[in-house]
Every structure is written in C-alpha cells, then in structure tokens.
C-alpha cells in the first residue's frame, strides 16, 4: 500500500473530525463541555508539529499540521465569541 495514501487519508479523517467540533460550537453558540485550554493546547501542539514537519520536509505532515493549526485558531476564536455572547446574555 502506498504510504502517501495512508497519510493523506488519515489527515482527511482527522481534519474532518476537528472541523465538525468547531462547526458544532459555532452553530450551537455554546462553550458547554469545552475546556478553554483545548484549543490553546491544540494551537501550541500544531504549531510545534508544523515546524517539525517543515524541518523534516514531509509534505503530508506539513499540510495536515498547518491545517490543524488553522482549525485550532478558528476554534479558539469561536470559543471566545461564544463566551462573550454568553456573558452579554447573562448580564441582560
């Protein structure tokens, strides 16, 4: 079996899973059950793995880790948007 197919297929599954979580938070407008540290940790780990992947020169890992970094940043933004909206709704 071609290792590139395994790598890209696995990357697609992982990205779809993370994207679904971020979308669920966006659509629900809630942060219930989501730690504020989840996306902070994901951002730091994805940044580190992206740098490592570039250093190793692996295009599969460069692409997936860069995409995971982007998803972590979007997830963090959605998390804080939802927190602000909840705070405003709670003070009304």
Short mmCIF file of N, CA, C and O in Angstrom, two decimals, residues 7-68:
data_model
loop_
_atom_site.label_atom_id
_atom_site.label_comp_id
_atom_site.label_asym_id
_atom_site.label_seq_id
_atom_site.Cartn_x
_atom_site.Cartn_y
_atom_site.Cartn_z
N UNK A 7 -1.27 8.33 4.60
CA UNK A 7 -1.06 9.62 5.25
C UNK A 7 -2.15 10.63 4.93
O UNK A 7 -2.73 11.25 5.83
N UNK A 8 -2.45 10.81 3.65
CA UNK A 8 -3.48 11.78 3.25
C UNK A 8 -4.87 11.36 3.72
O UNK A 8 -5.68 12.20 4.14
N UNK A 9 -5.16 10.07 3.70
CA UNK A 9 -6.47 9.58 4.17
C UNK A 9 -6.62 9.82 5.67
O UNK A 9 -7.68 10.28 6.13
N UNK A 10 -5.59 9.54 6.41
CA UNK A 10 -5.63 9.77 7.86
C UNK A 10 -5.76 11.26 8.16
O UNK A 10 -6.51 11.65 9.07
N UNK A 11 -5.06 12.08 7.41
CA UNK A 11 -5.15 13.52 7.59
C UNK A 11 -6.58 14.01 7.34
O UNK A 11 -7.11 14.84 8.08
N UNK A 12 -7.21 13.49 6.30
CA UNK A 12 -8.58 13.89 5.97
C UNK A 12 -9.55 13.53 7.09
O UNK A 12 -10.42 14.33 7.44
N UNK A 13 -9.39 12.36 7.66
CA UNK A 13 -10.26 11.93 8.76
C UNK A 13 -10.07 12.85 9.97
O UNK A 13 -11.04 13.31 10.58
N UNK A 14 -8.82 13.11 10.33
CA UNK A 14 -8.53 13.97 11.48
C UNK A 14 -9.07 15.37 11.28
O UNK A 14 -9.72 15.94 12.16
N UNK A 15 -8.84 15.94 10.12
CA UNK A 15 -9.33 17.30 9.84
C UNK A 15 -10.86 17.36 9.84
O UNK A 15 -11.44 18.33 10.33
N UNK A 16 -11.50 16.35 9.30
CA UNK A 16 -12.97 16.32 9.30
C UNK A 16 -13.51 16.27 10.73
O UNK A 16 -14.51 16.92 11.05
N UNK A 17 -12.84 15.52 11.58
CA UNK A 17 -13.27 15.40 12.98
C UNK A 17 -13.14 16.74 13.71
O UNK A 17 -14.07 17.17 14.39
N UNK A 18 -12.01 17.39 13.55
CA UNK A 18 -11.79 18.68 14.20
C UNK A 18 -12.74 19.73 13.63
O UNK A 18 -13.33 20.52 14.37
N UNK A 19 -12.90 19.75 12.32
CA UNK A 19 -13.81 20.72 11.68
C UNK A 19 -15.24 20.54 12.19
O UNK A 19 -15.95 21.52 12.43
N UNK A 20 -15.66 19.31 12.39
CA UNK A 20 -17.01 19.04 12.90
C UNK A 20 -17.18 19.62 14.30
O UNK A 20 -18.21 20.19 14.62
N UNK A 21 -16.16 19.50 15.15
CA UNK A 21 -16.23 20.03 16.51
C UNK A 21 -16.33 21.56 16.48
O UNK A 21 -17.13 22.15 17.19
N UNK A 22 -15.51 22.18 15.66
CA UNK A 22 -15.54 23.64 15.56
C UNK A 22 -16.89 24.10 15.01
O UNK A 22 -17.50 25.04 15.54
N UNK A 23 -17.40 23.42 14.00
CA UNK A 23 -18.71 23.78 13.44
C UNK A 23 -19.82 23.62 14.48
O UNK A 23 -20.71 24.45 14.58
N UNK A 24 -19.75 22.55 15.25
CA UNK A 24 -20.77 22.30 16.27
C UNK A 24 -20.78 23.45 17.28
O UNK A 24 -21.84 23.92 17.67
N UNK A 25 -19.60 23.91 17.68
CA UNK A 25 -19.54 25.04 18.61
C UNK A 25 -20.07 26.31 17.96
O UNK A 25 -20.76 27.09 18.61
N UNK A 26 -19.73 26.53 16.71
CA UNK A 26 -20.20 27.72 16.00
C UNK A 26 -21.72 27.72 15.91
O UNK A 26 -22.37 28.70 16.23
N UNK A 27 -22.27 26.61 15.48
CA UNK A 27 -23.71 26.51 15.27
C UNK A 27 -24.50 26.59 16.58
O UNK A 27 -25.56 27.20 16.62
N UNK A 28 -23.98 25.99 17.64
CA UNK A 28 -24.70 25.98 18.91
C UNK A 28 -24.55 27.29 19.67
O UNK A 28 -25.40 27.64 20.48
N UNK A 29 -23.46 27.99 19.41
CA UNK A 29 -23.20 29.23 20.15
C UNK A 29 -22.86 28.97 21.59
O UNK A 29 -22.92 29.88 22.42
N UNK A 30 -22.46 27.75 21.90
CA UNK A 30 -22.20 27.37 23.29
C UNK A 30 -20.76 26.90 23.47
O UNK A 30 -20.14 26.38 22.55
N UNK A 31 -20.26 27.07 24.68
CA UNK A 31 -18.95 26.53 25.05
C UNK A 31 -19.11 25.38 26.04
O UNK A 31 -18.11 24.90 26.58
N UNK A 32 -20.33 24.95 26.25
CA UNK A 32 -20.59 23.89 27.23
C UNK A 32 -19.76 22.65 26.92
O UNK A 32 -19.75 22.16 25.79
N UNK A 33 -19.05 22.18 27.92
CA UNK A 33 -18.27 20.95 27.79
C UNK A 33 -16.94 21.11 27.08
O UNK A 33 -16.25 20.13 26.85
N UNK A 34 -16.57 22.35 26.74
CA UNK A 34 -15.30 22.58 26.04
C UNK A 34 -14.38 23.37 26.96
O UNK A 34 -14.71 24.47 27.40
N UNK A 35 -13.23 22.81 27.25
CA UNK A 35 -12.24 23.48 28.08
C UNK A 35 -11.62 24.63 27.31
O UNK A 35 -11.32 24.50 26.12
N UNK A 36 -11.37 25.74 28.00
CA UNK A 36 -10.70 26.86 27.34
C UNK A 36 -9.28 26.48 26.94
O UNK A 36 -8.68 27.11 26.08
N UNK A 37 -8.75 25.44 27.52
CA UNK A 37 -7.38 25.02 27.22
C UNK A 37 -7.29 24.07 26.02
O UNK A 37 -6.21 23.82 25.51
N UNK A 38 -8.43 23.56 25.56
CA UNK A 38 -8.43 22.63 24.43
C UNK A 38 -7.76 23.24 23.21
O UNK A 38 -6.81 22.67 22.65
N UNK A 39 -8.22 24.40 22.77
CA UNK A 39 -7.69 25.00 21.56
C UNK A 39 -6.34 25.66 21.80
O UNK A 39 -5.53 25.75 20.88
N UNK A 40 -6.05 26.09 23.02
CA UNK A 40 -4.72 26.61 23.33
C UNK A 40 -3.70 25.48 23.16
O UNK A 40 -2.66 25.64 22.51
N UNK A 41 -4.00 24.33 23.74
CA UNK A 41 -3.12 23.17 23.60
C UNK A 41 -2.99 22.72 22.17
O UNK A 41 -1.89 22.40 21.69
N UNK A 42 -4.11 22.70 21.46
CA UNK A 42 -4.07 22.28 20.05
C UNK A 42 -3.24 23.26 19.22
O UNK A 42 -2.47 22.85 18.36
N UNK A 43 -3.38 24.55 19.50
CA UNK A 43 -2.61 25.55 18.77
C UNK A 43 -1.11 25.35 18.98
O UNK A 43 -0.33 25.32 18.02
N UNK A 44 -0.71 25.21 20.25
CA UNK A 44 0.72 25.03 20.54
C UNK A 44 1.26 23.74 19.94
O UNK A 44 2.35 23.73 19.36
N UNK A 45 0.51 22.66 20.08
CA UNK A 45 0.96 21.38 19.53
C UNK A 45 1.03 21.43 18.00
O UNK A 45 2.01 20.98 17.40
N UNK A 46 0.02 22.00 17.38
CA UNK A 46 0.00 22.08 15.91
C UNK A 46 1.11 22.98 15.39
O UNK A 46 1.73 22.68 14.36
N UNK A 47 1.39 24.06 16.09
CA UNK A 47 2.49 24.94 15.70
C UNK A 47 3.82 24.18 15.77
O UNK A 47 4.62 24.20 14.83
N UNK A 48 4.03 23.48 16.88
CA UNK A 48 5.24 22.68 17.03
C UNK A 48 5.36 21.61 15.97
O UNK A 48 6.43 21.41 15.38
N UNK A 49 4.28 20.89 15.71
CA UNK A 49 4.30 19.83 14.70
C UNK A 49 4.48 20.40 13.28
O UNK A 49 5.10 19.76 12.44
N UNK A 50 3.94 21.59 13.03
CA UNK A 50 4.14 22.21 11.72
C UNK A 50 5.61 22.55 11.51
O UNK A 50 6.19 22.25 10.46
N UNK A 51 6.23 23.15 12.52
CA UNK A 51 7.66 23.48 12.43
C UNK A 51 8.47 22.19 12.25
O UNK A 51 9.36 22.12 11.39
N UNK A 52 8.17 21.19 13.03
CA UNK A 52 8.87 19.90 12.93
C UNK A 52 8.70 19.30 11.53
O UNK A 52 9.67 18.82 10.93
N UNK A 53 7.49 19.36 11.00
CA UNK A 53 7.21 18.79 9.67
C UNK A 53 7.98 19.52 8.59
O UNK A 53 8.48 18.89 7.65
N UNK A 54 8.08 20.85 8.70
CA UNK A 54 8.85 21.62 7.74
C UNK A 54 10.33 21.22 7.83
O UNK A 54 11.00 21.02 6.82
N UNK A 55 10.80 21.06 9.06
CA UNK A 55 12.20 20.67 9.25
C UNK A 55 12.48 19.29 8.65
O UNK A 55 13.56 19.04 8.12
N UNK A 56 11.50 18.39 8.73
CA UNK A 56 11.64 17.05 8.18
C UNK A 56 11.36 17.01 6.68
O UNK A 56 11.71 16.05 6.01
N UNK A 57 10.66 18.03 6.17
CA UNK A 57 10.36 18.09 4.75
C UNK A 57 9.28 17.12 4.30
O UNK A 57 9.26 16.70 3.14
N UNK A 58 8.35 16.80 5.18
CA UNK A 58 7.28 15.86 4.84
C UNK A 58 6.03 16.62 4.42
O UNK A 58 5.36 17.23 5.26
N UNK A 59 5.67 16.59 3.13
CA UNK A 59 4.53 17.40 2.66
C UNK A 59 3.19 17.00 3.27
O UNK A 59 2.34 17.87 3.48
N UNK A 60 2.98 15.73 3.56
CA UNK A 60 1.72 15.32 4.18
C UNK A 60 1.60 15.96 5.56
O UNK A 60 0.59 16.58 5.89
N UNK A 61 2.64 15.85 6.36
CA UNK A 61 2.58 16.40 7.71
C UNK A 61 2.61 17.92 7.72
O UNK A 61 1.98 18.54 8.57
N UNK A 62 3.30 18.53 6.78
CA UNK A 62 3.27 19.99 6.69
C UNK A 62 1.83 20.45 6.44
O UNK A 62 1.32 21.32 7.14
N UNK A 63 1.18 19.85 5.47
CA UNK A 63 -0.19 20.25 5.11
C UNK A 63 -1.18 20.01 6.25
O UNK A 63 -1.96 20.89 6.61
N UNK A 64 -1.14 18.81 6.81
CA UNK A 64 -2.13 18.50 7.84
C UNK A 64 -1.88 19.31 9.11
O UNK A 64 -2.82 19.79 9.74
N UNK A 65 -0.64 19.49 9.50
CA UNK A 65 -0.38 20.25 10.72
C UNK A 65 -0.66 21.73 10.54
O UNK A 65 -1.14 22.38 11.46
N UNK A 66 -0.41 22.27 9.36
CA UNK A 66 -0.78 23.65 9.09
C UNK A 66 -2.30 23.80 9.12
O UNK A 66 -2.83 24.78 9.67
N UNK A 67 -3.02 22.85 8.55
CA UNK A 67 -4.48 22.90 8.57
C UNK A 67 -5.02 22.74 9.99
O UNK A 67 -5.98 23.41 10.37
N UNK A 68 -4.39 21.88 10.79
CA UNK A 68 -4.79 21.73 12.18
C UNK A 68 -4.51 23.00 12.98
O UNK A 68 -5.30 23.38 13.85
#
